[in-house]
Coordinates of C-alpha atoms in Angstrom, one line a residue:
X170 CA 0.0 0.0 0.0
X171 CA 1.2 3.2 -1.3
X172 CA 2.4 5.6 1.7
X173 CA 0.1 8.5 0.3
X174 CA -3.1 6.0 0.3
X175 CA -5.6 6.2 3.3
X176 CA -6.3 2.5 4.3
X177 CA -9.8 4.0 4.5
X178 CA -10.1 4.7 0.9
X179 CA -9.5 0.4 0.5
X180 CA -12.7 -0.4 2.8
X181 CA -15.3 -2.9 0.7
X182 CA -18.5 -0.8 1.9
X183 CA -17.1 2.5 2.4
X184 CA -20.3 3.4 3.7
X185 CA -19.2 1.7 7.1
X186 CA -16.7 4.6 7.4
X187 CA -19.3 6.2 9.8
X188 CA -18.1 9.8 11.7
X189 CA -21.0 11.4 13.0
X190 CA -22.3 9.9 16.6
X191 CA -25.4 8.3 17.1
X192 CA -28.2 9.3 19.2
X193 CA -32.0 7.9 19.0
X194 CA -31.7 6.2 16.0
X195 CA -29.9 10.0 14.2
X196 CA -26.8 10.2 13.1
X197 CA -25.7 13.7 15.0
X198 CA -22.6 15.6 13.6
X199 CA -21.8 17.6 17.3
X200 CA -21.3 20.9 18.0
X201 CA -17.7 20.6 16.7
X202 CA -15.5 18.0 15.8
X203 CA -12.0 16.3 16.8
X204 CA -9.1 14.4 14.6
X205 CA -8.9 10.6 14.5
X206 CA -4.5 9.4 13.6
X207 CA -3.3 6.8 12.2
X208 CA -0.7 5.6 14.8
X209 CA 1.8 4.2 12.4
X210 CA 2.0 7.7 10.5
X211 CA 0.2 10.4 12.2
X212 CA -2.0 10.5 9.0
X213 CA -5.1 12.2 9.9
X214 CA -8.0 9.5 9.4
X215 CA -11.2 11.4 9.7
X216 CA -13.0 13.9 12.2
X217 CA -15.1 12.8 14.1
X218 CA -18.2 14.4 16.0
X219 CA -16.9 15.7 19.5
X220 CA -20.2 15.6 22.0
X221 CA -20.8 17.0 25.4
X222 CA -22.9 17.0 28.3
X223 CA -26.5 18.3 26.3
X224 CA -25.8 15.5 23.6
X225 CA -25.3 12.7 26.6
X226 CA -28.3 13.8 28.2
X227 CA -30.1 13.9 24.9
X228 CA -28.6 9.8 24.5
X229 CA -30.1 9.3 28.2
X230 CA -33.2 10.0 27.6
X231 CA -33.3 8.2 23.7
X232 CA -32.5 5.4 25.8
X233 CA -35.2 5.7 28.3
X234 CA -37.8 6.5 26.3
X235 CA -36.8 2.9 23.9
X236 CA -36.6 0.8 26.8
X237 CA -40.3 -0.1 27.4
X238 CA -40.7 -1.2 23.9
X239 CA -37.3 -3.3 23.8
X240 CA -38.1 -4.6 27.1
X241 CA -41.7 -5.9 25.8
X242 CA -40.1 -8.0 23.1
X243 CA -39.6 -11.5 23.9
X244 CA -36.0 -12.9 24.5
X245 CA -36.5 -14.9 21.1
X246 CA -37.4 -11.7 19.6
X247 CA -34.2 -9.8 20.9
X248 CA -31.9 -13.1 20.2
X249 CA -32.8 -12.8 16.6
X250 CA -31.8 -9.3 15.7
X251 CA -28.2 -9.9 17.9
X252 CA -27.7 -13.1 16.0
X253 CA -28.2 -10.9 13.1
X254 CA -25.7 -8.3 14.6
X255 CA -23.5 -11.1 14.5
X256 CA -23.7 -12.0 11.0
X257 CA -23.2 -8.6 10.3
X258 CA -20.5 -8.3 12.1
X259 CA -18.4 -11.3 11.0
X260 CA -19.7 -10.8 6.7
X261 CA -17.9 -7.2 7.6
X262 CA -14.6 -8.7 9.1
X263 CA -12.2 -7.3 6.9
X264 CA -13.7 -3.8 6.8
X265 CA -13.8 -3.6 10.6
X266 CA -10.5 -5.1 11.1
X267 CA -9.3 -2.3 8.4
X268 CA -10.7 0.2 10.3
X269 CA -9.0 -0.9 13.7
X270 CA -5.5 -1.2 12.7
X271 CA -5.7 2.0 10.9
X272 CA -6.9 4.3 14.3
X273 CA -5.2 1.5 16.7
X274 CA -2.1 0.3 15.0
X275 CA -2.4 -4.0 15.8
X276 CA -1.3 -6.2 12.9
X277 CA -4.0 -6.4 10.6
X278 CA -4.8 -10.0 10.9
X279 CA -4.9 -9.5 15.2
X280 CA -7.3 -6.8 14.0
X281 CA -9.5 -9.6 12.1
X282 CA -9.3 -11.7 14.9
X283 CA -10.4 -8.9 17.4
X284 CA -13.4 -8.9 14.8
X285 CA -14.2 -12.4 15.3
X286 CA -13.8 -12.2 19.1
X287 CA -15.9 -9.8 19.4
X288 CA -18.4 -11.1 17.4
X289 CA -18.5 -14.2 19.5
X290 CA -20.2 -12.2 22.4
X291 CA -22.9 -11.3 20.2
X292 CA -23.2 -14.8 19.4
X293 CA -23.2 -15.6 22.8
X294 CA -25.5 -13.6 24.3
X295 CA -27.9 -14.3 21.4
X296 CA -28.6 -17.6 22.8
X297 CA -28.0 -16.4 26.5
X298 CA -31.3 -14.1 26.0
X299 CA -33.4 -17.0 26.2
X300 CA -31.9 -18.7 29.3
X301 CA -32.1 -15.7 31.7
X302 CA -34.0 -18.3 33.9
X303 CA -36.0 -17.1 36.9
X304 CA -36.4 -19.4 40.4
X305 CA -39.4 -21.2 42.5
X306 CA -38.6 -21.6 46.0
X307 CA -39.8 -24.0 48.3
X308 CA -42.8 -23.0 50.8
X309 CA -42.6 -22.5 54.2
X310 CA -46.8 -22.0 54.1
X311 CA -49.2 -24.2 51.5
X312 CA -51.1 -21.3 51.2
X313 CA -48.1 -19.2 49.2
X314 CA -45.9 -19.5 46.4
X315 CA -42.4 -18.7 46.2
X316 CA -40.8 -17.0 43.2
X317 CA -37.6 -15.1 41.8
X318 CA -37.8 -13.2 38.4
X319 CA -34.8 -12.0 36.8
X320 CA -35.8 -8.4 34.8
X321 CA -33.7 -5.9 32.8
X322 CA -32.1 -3.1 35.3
X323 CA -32.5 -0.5 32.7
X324 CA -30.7 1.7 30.7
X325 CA -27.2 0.8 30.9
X326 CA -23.6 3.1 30.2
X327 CA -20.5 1.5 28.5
X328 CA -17.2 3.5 28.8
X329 CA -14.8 1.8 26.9
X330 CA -10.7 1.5 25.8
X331 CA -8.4 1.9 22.9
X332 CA -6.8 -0.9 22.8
X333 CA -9.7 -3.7 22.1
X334 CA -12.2 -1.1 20.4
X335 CA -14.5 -3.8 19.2
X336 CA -14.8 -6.5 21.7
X337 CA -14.9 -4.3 24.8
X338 CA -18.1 -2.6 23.4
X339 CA -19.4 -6.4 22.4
X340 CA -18.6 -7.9 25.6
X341 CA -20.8 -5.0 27.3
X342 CA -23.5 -4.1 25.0
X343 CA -24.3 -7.4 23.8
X344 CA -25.5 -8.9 27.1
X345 CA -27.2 -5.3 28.1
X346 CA -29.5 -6.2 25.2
X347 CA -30.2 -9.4 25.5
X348 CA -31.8 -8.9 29.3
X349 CA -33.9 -6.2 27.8
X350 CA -31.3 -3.0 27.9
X351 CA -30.9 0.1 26.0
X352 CA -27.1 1.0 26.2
X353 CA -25.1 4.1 25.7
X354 CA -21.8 3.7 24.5
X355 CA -18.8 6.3 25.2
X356 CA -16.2 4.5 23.1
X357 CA -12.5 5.6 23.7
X358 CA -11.2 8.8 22.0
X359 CA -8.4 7.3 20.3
X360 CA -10.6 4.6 18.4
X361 CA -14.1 6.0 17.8
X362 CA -14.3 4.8 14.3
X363 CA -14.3 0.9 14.7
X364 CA -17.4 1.6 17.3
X365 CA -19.1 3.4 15.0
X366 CA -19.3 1.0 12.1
X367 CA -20.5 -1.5 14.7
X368 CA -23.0 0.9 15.8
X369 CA -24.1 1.1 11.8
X370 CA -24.4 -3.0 11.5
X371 CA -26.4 -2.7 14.5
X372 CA -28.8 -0.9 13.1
X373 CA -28.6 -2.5 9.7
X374 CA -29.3 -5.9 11.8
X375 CA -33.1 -4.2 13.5
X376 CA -31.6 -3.0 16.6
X377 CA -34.7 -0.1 17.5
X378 CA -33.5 3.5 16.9
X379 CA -32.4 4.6 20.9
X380 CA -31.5 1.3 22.2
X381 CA -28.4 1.7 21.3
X382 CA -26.5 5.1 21.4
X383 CA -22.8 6.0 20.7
X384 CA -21.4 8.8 22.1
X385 CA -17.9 9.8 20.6
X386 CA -16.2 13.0 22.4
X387 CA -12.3 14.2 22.3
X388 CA -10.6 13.9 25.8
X389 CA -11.7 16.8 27.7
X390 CA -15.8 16.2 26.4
X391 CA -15.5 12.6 27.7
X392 CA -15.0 13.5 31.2
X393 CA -18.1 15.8 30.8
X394 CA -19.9 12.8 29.2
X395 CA -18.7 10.2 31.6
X396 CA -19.9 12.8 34.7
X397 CA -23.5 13.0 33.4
X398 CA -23.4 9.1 32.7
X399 CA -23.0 8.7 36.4
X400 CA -25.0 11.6 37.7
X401 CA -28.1 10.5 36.0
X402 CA -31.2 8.2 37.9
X403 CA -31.9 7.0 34.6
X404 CA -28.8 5.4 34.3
X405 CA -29.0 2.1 36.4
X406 CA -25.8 0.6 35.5
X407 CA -22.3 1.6 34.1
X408 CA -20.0 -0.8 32.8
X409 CA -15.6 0.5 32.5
X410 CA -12.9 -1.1 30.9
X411 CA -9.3 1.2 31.8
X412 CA -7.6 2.1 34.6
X413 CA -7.8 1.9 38.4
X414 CA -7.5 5.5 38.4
X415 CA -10.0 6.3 36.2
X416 CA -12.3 3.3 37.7
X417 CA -12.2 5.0 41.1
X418 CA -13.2 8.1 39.8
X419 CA -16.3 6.6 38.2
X420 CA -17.2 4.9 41.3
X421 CA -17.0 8.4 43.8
X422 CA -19.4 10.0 40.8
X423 CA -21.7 7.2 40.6
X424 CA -22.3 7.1 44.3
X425 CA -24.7 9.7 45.0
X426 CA -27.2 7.7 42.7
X427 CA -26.1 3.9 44.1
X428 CA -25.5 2.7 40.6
X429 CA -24.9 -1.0 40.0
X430 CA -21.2 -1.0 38.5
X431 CA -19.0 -3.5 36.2
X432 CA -14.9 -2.5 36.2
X433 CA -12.7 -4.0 34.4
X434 CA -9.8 -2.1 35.8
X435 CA -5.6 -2.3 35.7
X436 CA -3.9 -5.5 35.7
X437 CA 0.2 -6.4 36.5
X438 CA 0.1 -9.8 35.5
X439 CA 2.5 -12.2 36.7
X440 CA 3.9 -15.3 34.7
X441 CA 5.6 -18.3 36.3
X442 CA 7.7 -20.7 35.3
X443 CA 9.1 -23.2 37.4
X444 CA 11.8 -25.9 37.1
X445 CA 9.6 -29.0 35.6
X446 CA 8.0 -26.4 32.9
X447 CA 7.9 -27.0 29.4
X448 CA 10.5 -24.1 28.5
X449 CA 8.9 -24.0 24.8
X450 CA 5.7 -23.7 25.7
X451 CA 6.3 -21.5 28.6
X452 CA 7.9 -19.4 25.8
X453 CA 5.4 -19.6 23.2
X454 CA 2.8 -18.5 26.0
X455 CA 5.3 -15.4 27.2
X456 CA 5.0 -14.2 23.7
X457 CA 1.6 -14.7 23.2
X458 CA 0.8 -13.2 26.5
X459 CA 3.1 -10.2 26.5
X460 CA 3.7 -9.3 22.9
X461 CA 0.2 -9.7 21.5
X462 CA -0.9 -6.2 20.9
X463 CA 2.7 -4.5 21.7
X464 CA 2.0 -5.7 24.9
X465 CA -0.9 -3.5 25.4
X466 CA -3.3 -5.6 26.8
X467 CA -5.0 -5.8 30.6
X468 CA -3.9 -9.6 31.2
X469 CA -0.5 -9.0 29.2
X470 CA 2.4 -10.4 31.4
X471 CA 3.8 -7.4 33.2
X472 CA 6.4 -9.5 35.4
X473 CA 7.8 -12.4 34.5
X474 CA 9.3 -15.1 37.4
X475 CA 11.4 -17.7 36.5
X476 CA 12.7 -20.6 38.7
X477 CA 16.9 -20.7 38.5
X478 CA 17.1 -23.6 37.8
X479 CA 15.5 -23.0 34.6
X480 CA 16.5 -19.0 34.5
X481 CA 19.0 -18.6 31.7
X482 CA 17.7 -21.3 29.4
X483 CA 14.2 -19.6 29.4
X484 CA 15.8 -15.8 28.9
X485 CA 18.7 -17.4 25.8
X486 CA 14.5 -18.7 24.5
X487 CA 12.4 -15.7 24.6
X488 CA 15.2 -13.3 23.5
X489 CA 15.1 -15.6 20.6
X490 CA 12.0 -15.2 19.9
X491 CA 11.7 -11.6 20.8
X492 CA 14.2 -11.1 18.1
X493 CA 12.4 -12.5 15.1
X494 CA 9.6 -10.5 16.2
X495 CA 8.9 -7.3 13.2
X496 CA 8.3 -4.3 13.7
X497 CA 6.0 -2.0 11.2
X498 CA 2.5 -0.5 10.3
X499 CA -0.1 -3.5 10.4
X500 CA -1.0 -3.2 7.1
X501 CA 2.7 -4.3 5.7
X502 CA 3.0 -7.8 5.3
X503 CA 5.0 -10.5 8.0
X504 CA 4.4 -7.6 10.7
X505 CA 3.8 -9.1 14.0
X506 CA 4.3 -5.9 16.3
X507 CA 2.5 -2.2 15.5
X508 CA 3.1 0.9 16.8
X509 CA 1.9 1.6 20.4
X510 CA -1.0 4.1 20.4
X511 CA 0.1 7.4 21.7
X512 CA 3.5 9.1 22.6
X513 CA 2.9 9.2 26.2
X514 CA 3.0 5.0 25.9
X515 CA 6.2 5.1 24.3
X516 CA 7.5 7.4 26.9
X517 CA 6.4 4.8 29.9
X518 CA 7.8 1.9 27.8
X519 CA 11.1 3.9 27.6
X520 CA 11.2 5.0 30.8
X521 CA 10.6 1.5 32.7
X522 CA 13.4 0.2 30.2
X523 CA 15.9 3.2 31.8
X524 CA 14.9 2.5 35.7
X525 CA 15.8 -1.2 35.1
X526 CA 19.1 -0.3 33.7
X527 CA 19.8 1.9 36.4
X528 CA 18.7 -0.4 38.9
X529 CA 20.9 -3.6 37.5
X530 CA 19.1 -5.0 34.9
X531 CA 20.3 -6.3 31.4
X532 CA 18.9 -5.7 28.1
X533 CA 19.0 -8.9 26.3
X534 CA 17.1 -7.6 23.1
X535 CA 15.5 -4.1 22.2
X536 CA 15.7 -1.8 24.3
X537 CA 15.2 1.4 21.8
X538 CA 12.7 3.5 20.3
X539 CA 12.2 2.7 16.6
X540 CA 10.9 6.7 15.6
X541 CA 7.2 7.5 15.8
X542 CA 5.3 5.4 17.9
X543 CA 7.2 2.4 17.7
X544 CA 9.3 0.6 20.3
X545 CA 11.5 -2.1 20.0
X546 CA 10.3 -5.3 21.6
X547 CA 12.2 -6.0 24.5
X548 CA 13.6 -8.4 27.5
X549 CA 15.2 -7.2 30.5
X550 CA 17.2 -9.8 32.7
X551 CA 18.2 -9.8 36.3
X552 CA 14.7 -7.6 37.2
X553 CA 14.1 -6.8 40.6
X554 CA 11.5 -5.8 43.0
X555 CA 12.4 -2.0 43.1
X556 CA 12.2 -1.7 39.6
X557 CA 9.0 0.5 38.2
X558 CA 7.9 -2.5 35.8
X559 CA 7.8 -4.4 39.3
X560 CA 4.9 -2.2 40.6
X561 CA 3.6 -0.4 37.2
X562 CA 1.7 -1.8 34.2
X563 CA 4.1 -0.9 31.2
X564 CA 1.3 -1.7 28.8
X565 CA 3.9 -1.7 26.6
X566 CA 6.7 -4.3 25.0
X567 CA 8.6 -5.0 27.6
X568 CA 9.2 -8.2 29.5
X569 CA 11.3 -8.2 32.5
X570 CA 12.5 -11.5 33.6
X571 CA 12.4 -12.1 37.5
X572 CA 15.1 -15.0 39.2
X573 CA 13.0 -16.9 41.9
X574 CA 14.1 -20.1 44.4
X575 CA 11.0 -21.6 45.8
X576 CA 7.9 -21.7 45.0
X577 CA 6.0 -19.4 47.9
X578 CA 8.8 -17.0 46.7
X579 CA 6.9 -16.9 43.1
X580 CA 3.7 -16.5 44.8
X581 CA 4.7 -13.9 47.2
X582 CA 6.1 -11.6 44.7
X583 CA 3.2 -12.1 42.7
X584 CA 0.7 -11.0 44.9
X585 CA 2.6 -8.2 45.8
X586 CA 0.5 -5.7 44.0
X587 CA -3.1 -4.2 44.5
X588 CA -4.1 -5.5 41.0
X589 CA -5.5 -9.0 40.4
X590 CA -7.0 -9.0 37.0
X591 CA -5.0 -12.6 35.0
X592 CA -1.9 -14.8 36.2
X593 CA 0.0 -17.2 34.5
X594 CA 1.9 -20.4 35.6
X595 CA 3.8 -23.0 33.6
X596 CA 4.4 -26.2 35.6
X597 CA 3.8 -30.5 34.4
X598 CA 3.3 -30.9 38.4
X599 CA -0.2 -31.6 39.0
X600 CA -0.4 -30.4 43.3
X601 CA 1.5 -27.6 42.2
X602 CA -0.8 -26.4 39.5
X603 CA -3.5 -26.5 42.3
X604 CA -1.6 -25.2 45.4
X605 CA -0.1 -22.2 42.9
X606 CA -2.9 -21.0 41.4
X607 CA -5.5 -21.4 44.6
X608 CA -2.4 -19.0 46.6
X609 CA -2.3 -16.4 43.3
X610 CA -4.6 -13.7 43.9
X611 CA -6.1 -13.0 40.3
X612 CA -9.8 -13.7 39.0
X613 CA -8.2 -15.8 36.1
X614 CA -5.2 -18.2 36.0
X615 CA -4.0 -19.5 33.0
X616 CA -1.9 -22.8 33.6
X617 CA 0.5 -23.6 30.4
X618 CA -1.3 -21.0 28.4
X619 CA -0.7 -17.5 27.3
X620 CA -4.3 -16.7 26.2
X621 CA -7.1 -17.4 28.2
X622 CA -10.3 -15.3 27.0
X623 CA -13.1 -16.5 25.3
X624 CA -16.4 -15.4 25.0
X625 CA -18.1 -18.9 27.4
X626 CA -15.8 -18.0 30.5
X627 CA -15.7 -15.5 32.8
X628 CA -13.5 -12.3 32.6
X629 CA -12.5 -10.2 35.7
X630 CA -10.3 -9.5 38.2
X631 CA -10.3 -9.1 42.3
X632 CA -8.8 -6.3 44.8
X633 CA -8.4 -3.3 42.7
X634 CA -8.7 -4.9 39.2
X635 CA -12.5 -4.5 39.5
X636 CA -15.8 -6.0 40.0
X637 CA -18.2 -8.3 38.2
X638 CA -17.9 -11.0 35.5
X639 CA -17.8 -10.3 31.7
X640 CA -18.7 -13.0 29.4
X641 CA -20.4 -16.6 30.5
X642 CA -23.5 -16.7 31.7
X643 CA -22.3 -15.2 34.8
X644 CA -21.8 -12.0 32.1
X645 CA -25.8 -11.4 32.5
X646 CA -25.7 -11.0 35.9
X647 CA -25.1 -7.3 36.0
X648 CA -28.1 -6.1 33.7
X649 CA -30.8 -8.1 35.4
X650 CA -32.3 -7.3 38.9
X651 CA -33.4 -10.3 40.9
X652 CA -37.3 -9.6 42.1
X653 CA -38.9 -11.9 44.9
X654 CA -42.2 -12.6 44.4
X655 CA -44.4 -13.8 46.8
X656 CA -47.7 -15.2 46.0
X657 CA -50.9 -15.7 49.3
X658 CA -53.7 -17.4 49.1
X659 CA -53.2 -19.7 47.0
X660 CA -55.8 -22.1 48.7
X661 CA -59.0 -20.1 48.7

């Protein structure tokens, strides 16, 4: 692709190329408008409608006013327009996935497998629609009947990231509307166009005009949009995927009206591998795990912990395969790393890579900015406690390798952190699978894997890596309210 070509101007139906945000069913251009980049060049991609606080409340009350009428249709009813989402969405793969490595930088084929995960949520939740299954209770008096219903909370809020801009607003929206939801997406800043071609499948699939509503808005509008979100009674529920900071924030404004709440918040993922591992594996899963993405992922591996006995054999294998590992715009061909998203990441990546050096670690491989966005993937040896990548999420391509002795050393060090989103372990030792990962403080283990999500299991994470379950049945769980019933005289 020539440098001086958009990869917009290559999309199939380039009416998915959507800019304007969508509220009650309108396409609405915004009172002004804000750039969308092309991280691998700085190419402006488009402008994109920049809403505020009147167009959020304007999306609140579209939502509210198409609840009652989504609501009344039957879970069959709902199930058949999200299975058509689906469709929609995976006929459309190769547009979509164009449209996320050009704003978000990922290897075009991750991108087309993004499209496909996310897609599987809407698949999911299709058929979960109609098993949102209520309760009878036994009686404690023949003349009543006992009963639990299970009914949509309302209109729902999704606040979500740059670096999955498809399947975070699937894994969220999709199960909002199969229990009956309207939803109102704020997708991130960085990555607004991806949501909105979604947004225009939706509605090519039947989706009502108001239940579902995207808000785009530049950085400084989306803290105005994310404060009405929360202030509003009509809002019932909000659902976050970023940071702890930001998490914590949405929590403090969502008190005064007792919202129910879904974070998906930080992660510092550890990855262990002991003595009896399978050093290829355990290497294959390190890249999978930290690299996929330029290692900017929530359940990437942020620390690595290897057993000595094993240490320099596993560090001589991943720098291996760091190394072959290339570098470039997704769109060129063989590229298995992108740029990272904005400059501030590549400054973090750079300056975790400079503490560790100062602090006594080794660069094995990388080590150096590439120009632009782009950082060399990396591997730092002889890491250590003090170190920022230790304590910090680098959400970028660094791996720093850990030494460890014993085993309740490895688990110490990894739950020394107030995240506890994913962890990782690579052992053949059956009791130490279970005693490892029943001490590791995370919501989700992966034992001799590197990835671990799918749409059937549930995603989330414990102490400040947030609350609730995405995906799964459990992933219904937030947009229903449980209702006791209790029914008297039943024997007159």
């Amino acid at each position: 692709m020539a440098m001086t070509t958009s990869p917009l101007q290559l999309l199939k139906d380039p009416s998915l190329l959507k800019t304007d945000a969508l509220v009650g069913g309108r396409w609405v251009a915004g009172p002004s408008r804000f750039d969308v980049l092309d991280p691998a060049t700085g190419a402006k991609l488009a402008d994109v409608a920049n809403l505020g606080a009147e167009q959020a409340r304007e999306a609140i009350a579209a939502a509210d006013a198409a609840w009652p009428a989504w609501r009344a249709k039957t879970a069959k009813e709902r199930s058949v327009i999200l299975r058509k989402w689906f469709d929609l969405l995976m006929a459309n793969q190769d547009d979509l996935g164009r449209l996320m490595t050009a704003e978000q930088g990922k290897p075009y084929a991750e991108a087309r497998g993004e499209v496909a995960y996310a897609a599987s949520f809407v698949e999911w939740f299709a058929e979960e629609a109609k098993r949102v299954n209520g309760e009878t209770l036994p009686t404690f008096d023949n003349n009543r009947r006992l009963l639990v219903l299970k009914q949509p909370i309302g209109v729902c809020a999704a606040i979500t990231p740059w670096n999955f801009p498809l399947a975070m607003i699937t894994r969220k929206v999709a199960p909002a509307l199969a229990a009956g939801c309207p939803v109102i997406v704020k997708p991130a800043e960085l990555t607004p166009l991806t949501a909105l071609a979604a947004a225009e499948l939706a509605l090519r699939a039947g989706i009502p005009a108001g239940v579902l509503n995207l808000i785009t808005a530049d950085s400084s509008n989306s803290i105005a949009v994310g404060k009405e979100l929360c202030a509003s009674d009509v809002v019932r529920h909000i659902s976050f995927t970023g940071s702890t900071e930001v998490g914590r924030i949405l929590m403090a404004q969502s008190a005064p009206t007792v919202k129910k709440m879904s974070l998906e918040l930080g992660g510092n993922a550890p990855f262990i591998v002991f003595d009896d591992a399978d050093l290829d594996s355990a290497v294959e899963g390190a890249m999978q795990s930290k690299y996929r993405n330029a290692g900017q992922t929530c359940v990437c591996a942020n620390r690595i912990y290897v057993q000595d006995g094993v240490y320099d054999a596993f560090v001589e294998k991943l720098a291996a395969a760091v190394k072959a590992l290339k570098v470039g715009s997704g769109f060129d061909d063989g590229v298995t790393q992108g740029p990272l998203v904005e400059a501030s990441a590549v400054d973090k990546v750079e300056r975790h890579v400079a503490d560790a050096l100062q602090k006594g670690g080794r660069v094995v491989t990388g080590g150096k900015r590439l120009g632009g966005l782009f950082f060399e993937p990396t591997v730092v040896a002889d890491a250590s406690a003090d170190m920022l990548c230790a304590s910090e999420e680098t959400f970028g391509p660094l791996a720093p390798v850990f030494r460890f002795k014993e085993d309740q050393e490895a688990i110490d060090a990894a739950n020394a952190t107030e995240f506890g989103l994913a962890a990782y372990l690579y052992s053949r030792d059956v009791g130490r699978i279970f005693r490892v990962t029943e001490a590791l403080e995370s919501g989700m283990v992966g034992v001799n894997v590197g990835l671990l999500a799918s749409e059937h299991v549930p995603f989330g994470g414990v102490k400040q890596s947030g609350l609730g379950r995405e995906g799964s049945h459990h992933g219904m769980d937030d947009y229903v309210e449980i209702k006791y019933m209790c029914v008297g005289d039943i024997l007159k």
